[in-house]
Structures are given as C-alpha cells and as structure tokens.
C-alpha cells in the first residue's frame, strides 16, 4: 500500500512539473510604443542574461518565446531601456520614453562624442527642444541669452547675421569669429549658419575653453560652435509640419521733432548764431521767421509751409503741415515660414528629410528676404559593423536691400532708406502744388527725397549653398570581440556657395537725378562669387573599459581642407536698356569714358592639413584625464613657419562618486575641472606674406580713362603694396580654465561655474613702415593680449507640483575683461589705432567733457581763460575737460574714456508648464561698456530728433545749445561730439511665448499624433535701458517689434 501511495505521489508530481513546464515556456506578445503612443518599429526585445531576442515589426509588435520569471529588456535608440518580468500573462505592452538624464546626455566634443559626465572641458549645449521653445528664423538667434560667455549682437535686417563672440575678443586685427562646424564639417564662413533651417538642427554644442577647442588647432582660437543636424531614427514613419506668420513694426526710440518743435529749435539756433540779427525765440515774429527760413536754405515749399503759421497774423503752429517722412518708407513687415519634415525607418535603414520656405518682408519698404531649404539624411547599416551616412543641406536665398547702399548720398548703411528719411525736415513737404515730387524737399542739395526710392534704386543678391556630408563607419569590435571598442570613420564634407549681387540705380533716382530735375546717368553693377571647399577626415577611435574601472579612449585624426574662391565684377553708367537692370551691360560702349565701364576678377586659394591625437582616461568614474595634440600646416604663412603644434590637457574629479559623498542623496553630480590648451590663428590674407601686387594705370597725354577702356595705348606698371615677411607665423592663444559642474536635489538645482584666463602672443598686426623702404606696411607677429573672466550658469526647478505645474528657470551671466600687454617694437601705445598698454583691446579714446558751460560767475571766469587762447566759449557750449590745466585742447588732453566691449552679459530664461500649456519668458542684457553715439551737432541744418538742448531757461539740459550752420563752417559747437560717449547697459525682454499642446486623445480623434498652437511676442520691451533714446541691442535708435502665431502638427 505504501509503495502504491509513493508511486501515485511521483506520478502527480511529474504531472505538476509537466504542467509548470508548459506554463513557463510560452509565447509572449505585445506592442512597443513611444511617449506619444506611436508604435516603434525595429525596437529590440532581449531575454536578460541570454542572447535570445527579437525586434518589433513596422507596427511595433513583437513575439518571443520566454518562460515565467525571465526578464525581458525592451530598448530602442535614444530611449530609456525598460525591463519587465514574464508572469502568467502572455501580453506585455511597453512604452519607451526618451533618455533625458543630464549626466547621460551625449555631448559633441569634436571628432567624437562623450557623455556629459565624462567631459573635462568647458562645453555648453542647446538641444532641439530648447531651440524650438523659442522659434527663430536663424540658428544664432537661438543662442542669444542662453549660454554664459556667448554674446550676440542682433542684426534685424532680413537674412543678415549678427556678431557672435565667445569669451570676448583676443586679436587686435585678425578675426575674432568662432569656428562653425556642421555635422563634422568646418565651414569656410559663418554665413552658412544663416542658410540652415533651425528646425533641422538637433543640437548646438559650444566649445569655450582651449582644452576643448585645441583639437581644432588654428581654427579654434575663438571658440567652436558645433551644429548637429537631425538624423533619421528607427521607428514608425512620422510626418511633421510647422508654420508661422509674423508681423513686425519699427519701434523708434528717438522720434523726430514735430514741425512746431523744429521751428522753435531753429529759432534758437539762429538766435545763438547772431543775437543781433535774429530775435529772441521767446517772442516770435513774422519778420524774424522770414529771415530764418529762407528759400535757399530750406526750399521755397518748406518756407511757405512755415509761413502758413502766420496766416492769421499771429503765430499758430497748428497751421504748419508736419510731414513724418519715415511713414513713407516703412511698412508692417510680414513673414511666413513653412517647414515639412519626415523621418522613419528601421535599425538598418532610416532617413530624415525636410523642406522649408521663408518669406520675410522687411519693415522698410523694398526690403525682403526669401529662403528655400531642403535637407536629406540617410543612414544605412547593411551589417552591424558597417554604417554609411549621406547628408545634404541645400538652400537658395534671395535678398533685396530695398535701396542701393552704394551711393555716397545714401551712405553704406543697409538701412539707408530709413536713415535718409530721418534726415529730411518735418517742415518740408514731398510734393509741390502741382503734385510733382520735390527733389530737394529741404532745399539742401545734399538732402534728397526718398519718395518711391526703393522702386528706382535696388540692390539684390542671390545665394545658393550646398553643404554635404558623406561618411563610412567601421566597427571592428562587432567583427571580432578582440577588437571591441575600435572604430574607423571616413568623412568627406563639401561646401559650395554661389553668390550673385546686382545693383541698379535709375537716372530718375534721387541718387542720380540732376539738380534741375532731369534724369541723370543710370548705373548698374553685377558681382559674382563662387566658393568651393572640401574637408576629408580619417578618424580612428578606440574606447574600452578594463577591469570595470579603467576607461580608455583614443582618437587619431588626419584631416585636410581646401578653399577656392573666384570672383568677378563689372559696372557701368548709361545702361541702354534700363528694364534689364544689370543684365544688359554688354551693350554699353566701353570706349566712351563717360560710361565709366569697369571689370575685375580674382581668385583666392588656401589649404590646411592637420594631424591630431587625443587620449581620454577615466578611473572608477571618479578621475578623468584628457590630453590632445594637433599639428596644423597652412598655406598662407611663410615658408618655415607654416606648421605648428597645439597641445591641450584637462583633468576632472567627480567628487560625487567618492565614498564620502556617495551616501549624500541630495548630491547628484559634483565635478571639478581644470584645463589648459593652446590654439592658433592664421587669419591673414592668403598672399599677404608674399607682398601683394597691384596694377597702376598710367595713361598717356594726361588722360584718365578707365583701365582697359582707353582710346590711347595705356601704360601699366606693377607695384608691391606690402613688404614680404619671410618670418610670419602663427598667432597663438593659451587658455587656462577652472570649472565646477554641479547637480543637487535630483537635478532641481544644477549648473556650472567657470573662471578662465587666455594669453595671446605673436599677434598678427599690420605695421606702417617708412615710405623710403618702398612699402607702406608689413604684416608681422608682434604684440600680446590677455583675457580673463568668470561664467556662471544656474538651472533651477523652483516649482514642481503633483498637479502638473512646473517652473524651470535658467540664469546665466559672464564677466570678462581683455587687455593689451605688448605692442610693436616695445611701443607703449599705438595712438592711431587706439591701442594702449594696460587698456582694453577696443577702447573709446578722445577728448572728455565736463558737461556744459553755464552763465555763472565761476564759469564766465573760466571761459575767459580759454578764450584768451583763441576759443569762443559762451554759456551753453560743451565744456571740454582740460587734463593738464593749460586751457587748451591738444593731444595731451586725449584720454581713454571707456571700453566698447561689455564687461557683463546675462540671460534669464523661464519656462512654465501646466498640463497642456507652456509659457516662456526670455531676457538678456549687457552692462559695463561705453557707446560712442557721435553726439548732436544741433546745427538745425537737417532734421533733428527730439533732444533736450540748452536754453537759458533749461540750463541742466543733456546737450548743448543749437547754433545755426554747419560743423565745417566754424559756427557749430566744435566739441559737440564729446557728449556722444554714453555709459551703456540694458536688460531686454527678448521674447514671450505662450503655447498649448493638444492632449493625445483629442489629437488622435482628428487623426493627428500631436499638435501645438502658440503665439509669441518678440522684443516686447525692456526692463532697463541706461539711455532711453537708443537701442544698445541693435546699436541703432530703433528696432523691430514682432508678433508671431505658429502651429506644429505631427501626423
């Protein structure tokens, strides 16, 4: 019986084991989706601890044989891995979210990438989400106020690039622009950045210290901005659309005087010129106004307009017509942008593509900019050890200045049409009694009408840009385990640019019309330029971890780049077919000297070859070391000095991984960094070391015909314009950086603090030499500068509630100061260049002022001493500062008044989110510098902005008393310009944006994956301006204020 029971028990247990075995070995199915609920094709599903796995299909579905209790690991590129334990259920659905850990964030460091936690240099990053938080039309706009130590001066003209400086200036005459690298390809000019569609950018990494930039050798001395564009990602095919409509208007901080105010202003100017001839403005009279406003000075129509104020026999300013000339040249600018992008594929083949269109109509009539962009990137991985990438960024842009900037009458400002309008008196009228345009509405021969000028004078350009990137990657570690961590990359990057500019000025334009109103000779110019460059990189990388604690990285690079620039231009007067603009110059009679037909052409070639080695070592994720060395050789320097070596080294200590901090939960990251490196600058004319040759035309018989178009046989001779320098070499900058990265309270508080110093020696300077040498100058390596500063970035999440409300804020600020340490031949100063030992690189130098002379006994006594030396000071004049007490102004009284570069820059960026809403507020500012605004001549000889000027009843005015006449006539205040130096600082609200993201459920109901609507105000106002009538951001008296409406849709 006992044996039977035992047998029965064995049979039951065997049956139970069989049942359990069948329960454990089963098919597990499910779907893997992203954060938006969209299926992810090509995602990996792996049984942990084994090599068994599978991938999802196009619909994100998978199927795998697994046993109960085993762990499945779900992963996809760019997402956090998720683990799930197999239980009794046969279905496991997983949602993968994007990897957002700051410490695991991948940073592009040049010729490779690193985890942010492993970076030893000073590197800052702006990702795609941060870029799109503030929709912009150009990439550099997105950096403004976002990165400590990066200062950007705005250029609001459509299609134009602002000035970008990383940690201030270092060189006196060579370029201080940073190097731009797009998808690993160094650009030949910064203008290419403006041709990129910002929505195609995945990230922008800014390398600031020399330990990070030295790997770019001679090209990284001023910092490096690395732009990584979007790549294809494995996953479901996605289609996205983004569109904006923007309206803009000019905000003028310095409006012109009204006609009434200008008349009073002119009366004071006349009275101050000759009190015996002109009556006191306190009691205006008709006779006095007839004397002041004469037809020769102001034009008959302007004079008649003023005298309308006396129509009733007593003065009535309301009867005088007030013409706001800027109304005729401004408009509400309307800009529209449309971008369509698509991405998708598998782990083996994926693609990203986009097309974009931008149409920007400027706020000044006739100005517009259009840009068409297209991008295509494909990644092909036929086997896991080989990957190919092909990428194109193509753009076509067209730009119209609205009015030619070439004429001496209009100056060279791109805003000539607006500036010209502000020069015309408000008492002047645009048309005569017969409705005809008045050519000189103010009577002055140098002040021309601006009516319809943009239709008679134009300057248009067209630019095509093609940036390519082709690479092949071999991963030897996936071929054989013994070579794990070893990779090779071949990268080829062509950069092609074609530029054409046409200028046409019609004979009826105010720039060409004759004084009697007849048409003058028209003018046309056509300029062409073609730039072609290429870069080839051979890169070997080795990354391996030994014994769990020793992490080793090695990068070897051989690279070469070549640049070829060809240009040509032709111009002529008297174009026989004006309707053809600049396209009919071939029909001009070149033998007629009156046609002034000219042509020119040129070619510039240069190249660079380099070798670089970089080694990284990390021990136990605590101690990090990076060393690098780069050898650069360039064609533009002298023989024997073309090659040089640029080393760097950096250490980092991750204190949070030490035993004494591991148990401190609120310390997420704490890293100290120390770096030093040397980089170079070879920004000189490619042929400057040879002694440039220029051609001089010497006509026979004293004739002065144009080169190539003479009726007599000319004689040509060649002359050298610069002395050759056989010893011209590199300008070098060595920089030291000490920094700390920190993150506390689960990343609620994070940031960086950096302090640095850079020393630049062997400056590339053009030095004047005695004419007896036969040469006017020579370019030499002389002089030395230094630059030091502090940068602070603080990221905070002050509020994060369970109800979904979050406030994230970023504060960044920088202080920097540069100084000239040495100059040519041991000289203390080079006054003609405003360079002084111990002073900043860019100073304001000249006479200083002590306010205005007043009608007090003390000032009257002082003025008598000055006037004894030939001056004619009277109360209300500018009082110059006598530095040596000799009561006269000469070279000994010139002093350094201030610095033109800001000591302080800052940014404050805030983002508030609540459920589907987000609100962004961005501020930035500068402080601690001196602007030179030229002062106010106050001659009443041209239109005048609203100005606080001196009168006996207004002695504490900002500016001196007006005096009728011209500065060249001797009647104007000779020291008026001294009041043009202004202490500059501002804090400006760059933009305020409000957006709403439709919930997933609502979006899906209308067939969308996601949708966002937003509005934005750009330049809505300022928090602080040290000067009310000037905008220090645009460096003009006006700026554009814009309102944006946008939509982003995902399908």
Short mmCIF file of N, CA and C in Angstrom, two decimals, residues 534-587:
data_model
loop_
_atom_site.label_atom_id
_atom_site.label_comp_id
_atom_site.label_asym_id
_atom_site.label_seq_id
_atom_site.Cartn_x
_atom_site.Cartn_y
_atom_site.Cartn_z
N UNK A 534 36.36 71.79 -49.45
CA UNK A 534 36.10 70.39 -49.06
C UNK A 534 36.99 70.03 -47.88
N UNK A 535 36.51 69.09 -47.11
CA UNK A 535 37.24 68.58 -45.95
C UNK A 535 37.18 67.06 -45.97
N UNK A 536 38.32 66.42 -45.75
CA UNK A 536 38.39 64.97 -45.64
C UNK A 536 38.98 64.62 -44.27
N UNK A 537 38.29 63.77 -43.53
CA UNK A 537 38.74 63.32 -42.21
C UNK A 537 38.91 61.81 -42.22
N UNK A 538 40.03 61.35 -41.68
CA UNK A 538 40.23 59.95 -41.37
C UNK A 538 40.36 59.85 -39.85
N UNK A 539 39.40 59.17 -39.23
CA UNK A 539 39.32 59.17 -37.77
C UNK A 539 39.32 57.74 -37.24
N UNK A 540 40.23 57.47 -36.33
CA UNK A 540 40.26 56.19 -35.63
C UNK A 540 39.93 56.45 -34.16
N UNK A 541 38.95 55.73 -33.66
CA UNK A 541 38.57 55.84 -32.25
C UNK A 541 38.70 54.49 -31.57
N UNK A 542 39.15 54.55 -30.33
CA UNK A 542 39.22 53.32 -29.53
C UNK A 542 38.70 53.64 -28.13
N UNK A 543 37.63 52.96 -27.75
CA UNK A 543 37.03 53.15 -26.43
C UNK A 543 36.83 51.78 -25.80
N UNK A 544 37.39 51.62 -24.61
CA UNK A 544 37.30 50.32 -23.94
C UNK A 544 37.40 50.51 -22.43
N UNK A 545 36.70 49.68 -21.73
CA UNK A 545 36.79 49.67 -20.27
C UNK A 545 37.43 48.37 -19.82
N UNK A 546 38.46 48.50 -18.98
CA UNK A 546 39.20 47.35 -18.50
C UNK A 546 38.98 47.20 -16.99
N UNK A 547 38.79 45.96 -16.58
CA UNK A 547 38.65 45.64 -15.15
C UNK A 547 37.59 46.51 -14.48
N UNK A 548 36.58 46.86 -15.22
CA UNK A 548 35.41 47.59 -14.73
C UNK A 548 35.70 49.03 -14.31
N UNK A 549 36.93 49.39 -14.07
CA UNK A 549 37.23 50.71 -13.52
C UNK A 549 38.06 51.60 -14.45
N UNK A 550 38.76 51.00 -15.37
CA UNK A 550 39.68 51.76 -16.22
C UNK A 550 39.05 51.98 -17.60
N UNK A 551 38.63 53.20 -17.85
CA UNK A 551 38.00 53.54 -19.12
C UNK A 551 39.01 54.31 -19.98
N UNK A 552 39.29 53.79 -21.15
CA UNK A 552 40.32 54.35 -22.01
C UNK A 552 39.71 54.76 -23.34
N UNK A 553 40.08 55.94 -23.83
CA UNK A 553 39.64 56.41 -25.14
C UNK A 553 40.80 57.01 -25.91
N UNK A 554 40.86 56.71 -27.19
CA UNK A 554 41.93 57.24 -28.03
C UNK A 554 41.34 57.64 -29.37
N UNK A 555 41.70 58.85 -29.83
CA UNK A 555 41.27 59.35 -31.13
C UNK A 555 42.48 59.77 -31.94
N UNK A 556 42.59 59.25 -33.14
CA UNK A 556 43.64 59.65 -34.08
C UNK A 556 42.98 60.25 -35.31
N UNK A 557 43.48 61.38 -35.76
CA UNK A 557 42.85 62.10 -36.86
C UNK A 557 43.88 62.56 -37.88
N UNK A 558 43.55 62.38 -39.13
CA UNK A 558 44.25 63.04 -40.22
C UNK A 558 43.19 63.76 -41.02
N UNK A 559 43.38 65.06 -41.24
CA UNK A 559 42.37 65.84 -41.94
C UNK A 559 43.03 66.84 -42.87
N UNK A 560 42.33 67.17 -43.93
CA UNK A 560 42.81 68.17 -44.88
C UNK A 560 41.61 68.95 -45.41
N UNK A 561 41.82 70.25 -45.62
CA UNK A 561 40.77 71.11 -46.16
C UNK A 561 41.36 72.03 -47.22
N UNK A 562 40.54 72.36 -48.19
CA UNK A 562 40.98 73.25 -49.26
C UNK A 562 39.86 74.22 -49.59
N UNK A 563 40.24 75.46 -49.90
CA UNK A 563 39.27 76.51 -50.23
C UNK A 563 39.66 77.15 -51.56
N UNK A 564 38.68 77.36 -52.40
CA UNK A 564 38.89 78.04 -53.68
C UNK A 564 37.78 79.07 -53.85
N UNK A 565 38.18 80.33 -54.03
CA UNK A 565 37.21 81.43 -54.18
C UNK A 565 37.50 82.18 -55.47
N UNK A 566 36.53 82.26 -56.34
CA UNK A 566 36.65 83.03 -57.58
C UNK A 566 35.60 84.13 -57.56
N UNK A 567 36.00 85.33 -57.99
CA UNK A 567 35.05 86.44 -58.01
C UNK A 567 35.27 87.29 -59.25
N UNK A 568 34.21 87.95 -59.65
CA UNK A 568 34.28 88.86 -60.79
C UNK A 568 33.23 89.93 -60.61
N UNK A 569 33.48 91.08 -61.24
CA UNK A 569 32.53 92.19 -61.16
C UNK A 569 32.65 93.06 -62.39
N UNK A 570 31.54 93.67 -62.75
CA UNK A 570 31.53 94.65 -63.84
C UNK A 570 30.52 95.72 -63.50
N UNK A 571 30.79 96.94 -63.95
CA UNK A 571 29.89 98.05 -63.69
C UNK A 571 29.99 99.07 -64.80
N UNK A 572 28.95 99.87 -64.94
CA UNK A 572 28.95 100.89 -66.00
C UNK A 572 27.82 101.87 -65.76
N UNK A 573 27.96 103.05 -66.35
CA UNK A 573 26.90 104.04 -66.39
C UNK A 573 26.19 103.98 -67.74
N UNK A 574 25.07 104.66 -67.82
CA UNK A 574 24.34 104.82 -69.08
C UNK A 574 23.96 103.48 -69.70
N UNK A 575 23.29 102.65 -68.94
CA UNK A 575 22.83 101.36 -69.44
C UNK A 575 21.72 101.60 -70.46
N UNK A 576 21.87 101.12 -71.71
CA UNK A 576 20.89 101.46 -72.75
C UNK A 576 19.54 100.78 -72.55
N UNK A 577 19.47 99.70 -71.80
CA UNK A 577 18.21 99.00 -71.59
C UNK A 577 17.92 98.92 -70.09
N UNK A 578 17.41 100.00 -69.51
CA UNK A 578 17.19 100.04 -68.06
C UNK A 578 16.30 98.92 -67.52
N UNK A 579 15.36 98.49 -68.37
CA UNK A 579 14.44 97.45 -67.89
C UNK A 579 15.17 96.13 -67.62
N UNK A 580 16.37 95.98 -68.19
CA UNK A 580 17.14 94.77 -67.99
C UNK A 580 18.03 94.85 -66.74
N UNK A 581 17.94 96.02 -66.06
CA UNK A 581 18.73 96.24 -64.84
C UNK A 581 20.21 96.00 -65.13
N UNK A 582 20.84 95.06 -64.42
CA UNK A 582 22.28 94.80 -64.56
C UNK A 582 22.58 93.71 -65.59
N UNK A 583 21.56 93.30 -66.31
CA UNK A 583 21.75 92.19 -67.25
C UNK A 583 21.99 92.63 -68.68
N UNK A 584 22.28 93.92 -68.91
CA UNK A 584 22.49 94.39 -70.28
C UNK A 584 23.75 95.24 -70.40
N UNK A 585 24.73 94.99 -69.54
CA UNK A 585 25.94 95.82 -69.59
C UNK A 585 26.82 95.51 -70.80
N UNK A 586 26.57 94.39 -71.45
CA UNK A 586 27.34 94.07 -72.65
C UNK A 586 27.08 95.02 -73.79
N UNK A 587 25.96 95.74 -73.73
CA UNK A 587 25.62 96.68 -74.81
C UNK A 587 26.15 98.08 -74.54
#
